[in-house]
PDB file of C-alpha atoms in Angstrom:
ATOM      1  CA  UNK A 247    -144.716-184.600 -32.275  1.00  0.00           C
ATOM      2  CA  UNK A 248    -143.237-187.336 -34.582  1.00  0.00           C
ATOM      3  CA  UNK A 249    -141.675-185.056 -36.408  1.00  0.00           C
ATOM      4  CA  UNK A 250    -139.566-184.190 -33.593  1.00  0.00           C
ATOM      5  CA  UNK A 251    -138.004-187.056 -32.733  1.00  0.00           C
ATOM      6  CA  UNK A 252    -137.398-188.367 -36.335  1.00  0.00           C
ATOM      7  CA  UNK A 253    -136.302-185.072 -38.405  1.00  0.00           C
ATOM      8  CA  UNK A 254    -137.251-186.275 -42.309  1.00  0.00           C
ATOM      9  CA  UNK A 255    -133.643-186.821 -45.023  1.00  0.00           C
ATOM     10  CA  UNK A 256    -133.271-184.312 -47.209  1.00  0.00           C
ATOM     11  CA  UNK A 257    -133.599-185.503 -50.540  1.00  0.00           C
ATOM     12  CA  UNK A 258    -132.672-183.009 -52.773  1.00  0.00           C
ATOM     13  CA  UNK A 259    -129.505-180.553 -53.150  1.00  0.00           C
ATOM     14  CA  UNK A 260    -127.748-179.093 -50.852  1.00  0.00           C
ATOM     15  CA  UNK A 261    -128.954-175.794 -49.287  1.00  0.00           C
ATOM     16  CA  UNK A 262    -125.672-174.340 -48.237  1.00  0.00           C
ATOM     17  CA  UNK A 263    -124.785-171.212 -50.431  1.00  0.00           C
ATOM     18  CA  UNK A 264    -121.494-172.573 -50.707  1.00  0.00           C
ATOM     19  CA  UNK A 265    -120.195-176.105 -51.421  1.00  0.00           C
ATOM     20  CA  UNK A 266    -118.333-177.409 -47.620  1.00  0.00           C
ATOM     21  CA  UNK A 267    -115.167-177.527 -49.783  1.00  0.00           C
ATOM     22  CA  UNK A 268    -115.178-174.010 -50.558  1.00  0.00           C
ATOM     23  CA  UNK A 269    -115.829-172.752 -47.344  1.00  0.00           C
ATOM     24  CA  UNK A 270    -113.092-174.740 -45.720  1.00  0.00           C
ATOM     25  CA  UNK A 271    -110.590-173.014 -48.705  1.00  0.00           C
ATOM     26  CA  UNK A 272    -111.993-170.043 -47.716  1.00  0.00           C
ATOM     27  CA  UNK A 273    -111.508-170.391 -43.994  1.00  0.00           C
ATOM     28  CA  UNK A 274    -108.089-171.900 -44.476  1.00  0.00           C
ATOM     29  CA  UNK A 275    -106.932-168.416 -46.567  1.00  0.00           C
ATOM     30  CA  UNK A 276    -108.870-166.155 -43.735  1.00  0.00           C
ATOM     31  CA  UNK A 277    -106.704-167.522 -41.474  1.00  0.00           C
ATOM     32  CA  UNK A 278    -103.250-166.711 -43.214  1.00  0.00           C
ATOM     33  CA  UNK A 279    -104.836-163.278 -43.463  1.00  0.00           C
ATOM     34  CA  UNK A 280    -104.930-162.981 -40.040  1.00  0.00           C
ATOM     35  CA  UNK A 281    -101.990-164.673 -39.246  1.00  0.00           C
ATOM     36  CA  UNK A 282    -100.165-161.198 -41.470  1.00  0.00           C
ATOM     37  CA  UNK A 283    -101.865-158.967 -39.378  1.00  0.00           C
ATOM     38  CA  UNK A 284    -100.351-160.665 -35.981  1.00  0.00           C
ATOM     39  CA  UNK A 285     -96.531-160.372 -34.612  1.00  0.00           C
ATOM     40  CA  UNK A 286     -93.990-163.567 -35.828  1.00  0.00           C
ATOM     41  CA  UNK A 287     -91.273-162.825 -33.543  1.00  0.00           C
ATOM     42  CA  UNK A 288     -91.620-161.234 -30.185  1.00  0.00           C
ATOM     43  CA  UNK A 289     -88.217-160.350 -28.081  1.00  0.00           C
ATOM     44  CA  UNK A 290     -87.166-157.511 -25.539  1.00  0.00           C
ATOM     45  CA  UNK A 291     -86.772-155.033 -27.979  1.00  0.00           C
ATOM     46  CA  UNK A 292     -89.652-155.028 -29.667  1.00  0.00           C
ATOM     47  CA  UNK A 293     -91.621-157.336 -32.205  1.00  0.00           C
ATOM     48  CA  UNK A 294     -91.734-158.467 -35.830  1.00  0.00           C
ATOM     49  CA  UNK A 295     -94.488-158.679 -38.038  1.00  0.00           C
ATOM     50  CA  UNK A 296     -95.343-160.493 -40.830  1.00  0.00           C
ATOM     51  CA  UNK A 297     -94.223-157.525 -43.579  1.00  0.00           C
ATOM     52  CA  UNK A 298     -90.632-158.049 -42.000  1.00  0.00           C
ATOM     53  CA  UNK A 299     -90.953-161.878 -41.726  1.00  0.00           C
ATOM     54  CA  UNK A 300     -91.566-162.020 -45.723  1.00  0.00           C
ATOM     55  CA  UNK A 301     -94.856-163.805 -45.146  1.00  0.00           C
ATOM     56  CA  UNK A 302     -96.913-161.769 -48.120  1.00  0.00           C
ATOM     57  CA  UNK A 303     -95.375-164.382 -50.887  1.00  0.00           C
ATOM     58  CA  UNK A 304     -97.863-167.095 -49.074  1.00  0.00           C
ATOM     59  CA  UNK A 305    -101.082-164.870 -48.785  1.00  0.00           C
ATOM     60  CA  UNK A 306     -99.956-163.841 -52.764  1.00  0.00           C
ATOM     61  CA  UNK A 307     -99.973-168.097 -53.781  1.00  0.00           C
ATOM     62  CA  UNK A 308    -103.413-168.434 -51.868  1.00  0.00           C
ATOM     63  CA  UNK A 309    -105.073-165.604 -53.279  1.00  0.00           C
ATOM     64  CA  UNK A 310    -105.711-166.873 -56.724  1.00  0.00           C
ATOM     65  CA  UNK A 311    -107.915-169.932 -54.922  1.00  0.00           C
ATOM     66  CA  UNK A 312    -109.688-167.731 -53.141  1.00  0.00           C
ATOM     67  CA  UNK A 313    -110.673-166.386 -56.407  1.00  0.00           C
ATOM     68  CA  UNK A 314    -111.470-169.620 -57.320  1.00  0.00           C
ATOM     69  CA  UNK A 315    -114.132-170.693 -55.000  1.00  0.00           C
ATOM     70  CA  UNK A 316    -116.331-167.221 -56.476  1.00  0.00           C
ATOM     71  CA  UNK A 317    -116.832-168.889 -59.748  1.00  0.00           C
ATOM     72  CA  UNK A 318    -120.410-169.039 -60.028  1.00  0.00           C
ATOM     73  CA  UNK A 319    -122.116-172.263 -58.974  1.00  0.00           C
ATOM     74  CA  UNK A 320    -120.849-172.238 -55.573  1.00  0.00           C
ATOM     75  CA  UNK A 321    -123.336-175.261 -54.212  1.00  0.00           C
ATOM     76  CA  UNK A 322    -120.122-177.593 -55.868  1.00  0.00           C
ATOM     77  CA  UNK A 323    -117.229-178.295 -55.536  1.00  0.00           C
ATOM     78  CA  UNK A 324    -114.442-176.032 -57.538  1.00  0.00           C
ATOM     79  CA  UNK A 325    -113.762-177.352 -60.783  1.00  0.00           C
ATOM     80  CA  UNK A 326    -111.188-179.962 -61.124  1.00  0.00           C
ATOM     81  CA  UNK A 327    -108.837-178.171 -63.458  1.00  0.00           C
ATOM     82  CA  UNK A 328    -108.614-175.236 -60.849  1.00  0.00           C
ATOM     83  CA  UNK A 329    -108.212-177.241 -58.077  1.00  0.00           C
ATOM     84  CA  UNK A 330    -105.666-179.044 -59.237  1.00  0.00           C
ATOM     85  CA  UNK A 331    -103.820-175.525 -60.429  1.00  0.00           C
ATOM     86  CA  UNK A 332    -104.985-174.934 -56.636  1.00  0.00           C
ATOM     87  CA  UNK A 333    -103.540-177.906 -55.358  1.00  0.00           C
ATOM     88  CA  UNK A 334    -100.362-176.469 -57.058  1.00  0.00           C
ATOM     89  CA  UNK A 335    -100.356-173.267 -55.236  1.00  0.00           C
ATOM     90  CA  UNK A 336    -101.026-174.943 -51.932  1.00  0.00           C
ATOM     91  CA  UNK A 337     -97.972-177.601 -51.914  1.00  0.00           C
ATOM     92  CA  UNK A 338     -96.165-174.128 -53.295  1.00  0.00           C
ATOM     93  CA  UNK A 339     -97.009-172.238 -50.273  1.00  0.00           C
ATOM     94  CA  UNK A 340     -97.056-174.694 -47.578  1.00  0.00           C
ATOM     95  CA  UNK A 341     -93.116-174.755 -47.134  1.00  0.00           C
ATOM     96  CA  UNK A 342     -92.509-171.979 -48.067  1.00  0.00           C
ATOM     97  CA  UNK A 343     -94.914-171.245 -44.589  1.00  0.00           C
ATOM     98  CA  UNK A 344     -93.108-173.513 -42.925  1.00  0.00           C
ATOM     99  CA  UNK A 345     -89.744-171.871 -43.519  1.00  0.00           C
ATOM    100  CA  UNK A 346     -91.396-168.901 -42.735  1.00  0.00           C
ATOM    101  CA  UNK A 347     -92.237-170.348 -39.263  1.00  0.00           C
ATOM    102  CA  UNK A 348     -88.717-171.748 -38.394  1.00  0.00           C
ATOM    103  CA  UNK A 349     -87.124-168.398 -39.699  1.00  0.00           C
ATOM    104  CA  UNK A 350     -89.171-166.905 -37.462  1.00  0.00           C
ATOM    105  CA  UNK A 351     -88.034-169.961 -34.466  1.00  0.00           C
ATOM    106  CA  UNK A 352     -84.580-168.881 -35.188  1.00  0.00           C
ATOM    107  CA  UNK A 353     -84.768-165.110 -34.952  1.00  0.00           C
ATOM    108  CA  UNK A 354     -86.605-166.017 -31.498  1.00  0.00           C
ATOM    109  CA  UNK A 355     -83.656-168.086 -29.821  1.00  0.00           C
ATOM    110  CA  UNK A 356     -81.061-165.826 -31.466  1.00  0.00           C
ATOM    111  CA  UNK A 357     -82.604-162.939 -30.175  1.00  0.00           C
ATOM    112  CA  UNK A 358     -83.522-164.536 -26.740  1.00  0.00           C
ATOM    113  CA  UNK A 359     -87.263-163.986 -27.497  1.00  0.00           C
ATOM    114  CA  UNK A 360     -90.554-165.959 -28.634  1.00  0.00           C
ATOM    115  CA  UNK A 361     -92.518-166.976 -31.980  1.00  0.00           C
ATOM    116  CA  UNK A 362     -95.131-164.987 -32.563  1.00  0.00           C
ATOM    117  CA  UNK A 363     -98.841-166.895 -33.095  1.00  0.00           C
ATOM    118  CA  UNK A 364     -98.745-165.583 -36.217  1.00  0.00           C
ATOM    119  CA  UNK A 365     -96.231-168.143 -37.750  1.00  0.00           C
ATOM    120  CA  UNK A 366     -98.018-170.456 -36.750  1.00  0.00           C
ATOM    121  CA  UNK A 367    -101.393-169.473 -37.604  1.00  0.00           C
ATOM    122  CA  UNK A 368     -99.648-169.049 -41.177  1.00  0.00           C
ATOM    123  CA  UNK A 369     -98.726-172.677 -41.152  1.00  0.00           C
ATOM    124  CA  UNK A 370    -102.134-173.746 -40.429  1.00  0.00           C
ATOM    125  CA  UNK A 371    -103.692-171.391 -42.633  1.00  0.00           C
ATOM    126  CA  UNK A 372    -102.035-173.166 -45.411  1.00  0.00           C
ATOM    127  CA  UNK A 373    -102.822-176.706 -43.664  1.00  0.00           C
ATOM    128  CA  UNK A 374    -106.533-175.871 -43.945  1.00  0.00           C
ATOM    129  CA  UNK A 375    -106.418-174.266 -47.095  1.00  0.00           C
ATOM    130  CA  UNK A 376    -104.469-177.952 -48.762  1.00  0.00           C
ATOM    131  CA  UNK A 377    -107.033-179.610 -46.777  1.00  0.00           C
ATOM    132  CA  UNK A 378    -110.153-178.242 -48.818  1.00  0.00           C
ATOM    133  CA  UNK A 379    -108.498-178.346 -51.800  1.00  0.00           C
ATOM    134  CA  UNK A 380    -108.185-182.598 -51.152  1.00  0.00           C
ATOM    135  CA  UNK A 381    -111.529-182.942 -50.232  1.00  0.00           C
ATOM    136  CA  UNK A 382    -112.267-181.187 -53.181  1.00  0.00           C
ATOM    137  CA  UNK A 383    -110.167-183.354 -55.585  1.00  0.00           C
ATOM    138  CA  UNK A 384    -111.364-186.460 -53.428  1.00  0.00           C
ATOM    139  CA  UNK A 385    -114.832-185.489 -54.298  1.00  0.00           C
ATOM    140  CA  UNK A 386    -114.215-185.264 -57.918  1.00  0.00           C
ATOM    141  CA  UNK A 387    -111.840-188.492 -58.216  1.00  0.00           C
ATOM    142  CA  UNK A 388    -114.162-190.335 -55.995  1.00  0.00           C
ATOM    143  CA  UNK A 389    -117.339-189.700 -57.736  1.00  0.00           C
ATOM    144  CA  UNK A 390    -116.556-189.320 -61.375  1.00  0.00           C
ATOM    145  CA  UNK A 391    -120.563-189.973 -62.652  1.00  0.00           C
ATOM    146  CA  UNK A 392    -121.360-186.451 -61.119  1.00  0.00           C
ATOM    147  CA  UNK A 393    -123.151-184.659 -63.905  1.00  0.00           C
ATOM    148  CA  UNK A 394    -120.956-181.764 -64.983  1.00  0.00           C
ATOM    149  CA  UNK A 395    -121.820-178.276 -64.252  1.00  0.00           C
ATOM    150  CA  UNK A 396    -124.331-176.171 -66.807  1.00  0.00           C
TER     151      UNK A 396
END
């Protein structure tokens, strides 16, 4: 019975299969895959996907960190020097999503249609993607005594 109301601390190292920082990379570049496989401009006529929005370039700078959170020891953070390379890739990507995104805003009002929620998913995809990348770096700037990985 006590044991249910006060749950014990763990102690010792995480359980997760996957360090928190990787998984929000990961979740951040799932989402700008899905964001190719939805429409960026909708009008009368028809629709345009992400192919003939010239989103790929974005998926193609993300890919590479993706990558980066399989390197073996997955219960930590990625290792600074890639996520700094990372970090790189990200600020690369992010406008070049956000052009993306207003590219797509302006085919919309020229052709009298709507932005598709896949610009914008694309955006955000990148915004959590940068996001796990900081709290990676913050983890590593923030605790340098962490013993380094064998």
């Amino acid at each position: 019975m006590d044991r249910i109301t006060k749950p014990r601390a763990r102690t010792g190292p995480s359980t997760l299969a996957f360090h928190v920082t990787r998984i929000v990379i990961d979740v951040g570049v799932l989402i700008v895959l899905a964001a190719m496989s939805m429409t960026f401009v909708t009008f009368a006529d028809g629709a345009r996907d992400s192919v003939a929005a010239d989103a790929l370039p974005v998926l193609l700078l993300l890919a590479p960190l993706f990558l980066a959170t399989l390197i073996p020891d997955h219960s930590r953070p990625i290792y600074a020097p890639l996520a700094w390379a990372g970090l790189v890739l990200a600020l690369v990507a992010l406008p070049f999503a956000v052009v993306k995104y207003l590219d797509a805003a302006n085919l919309a009002s020229t052709l009298g249609g709507s932005v598709g929620f896949g610009a914008r998913l694309l955006v955000l995809g990148v915004l959590v993607t940068l996001a796990g990348v900081a709290l990676s770096l913050a983890g590593a700037l923030l605790n340098p005594g962490r013993p380094a990985p064998q």
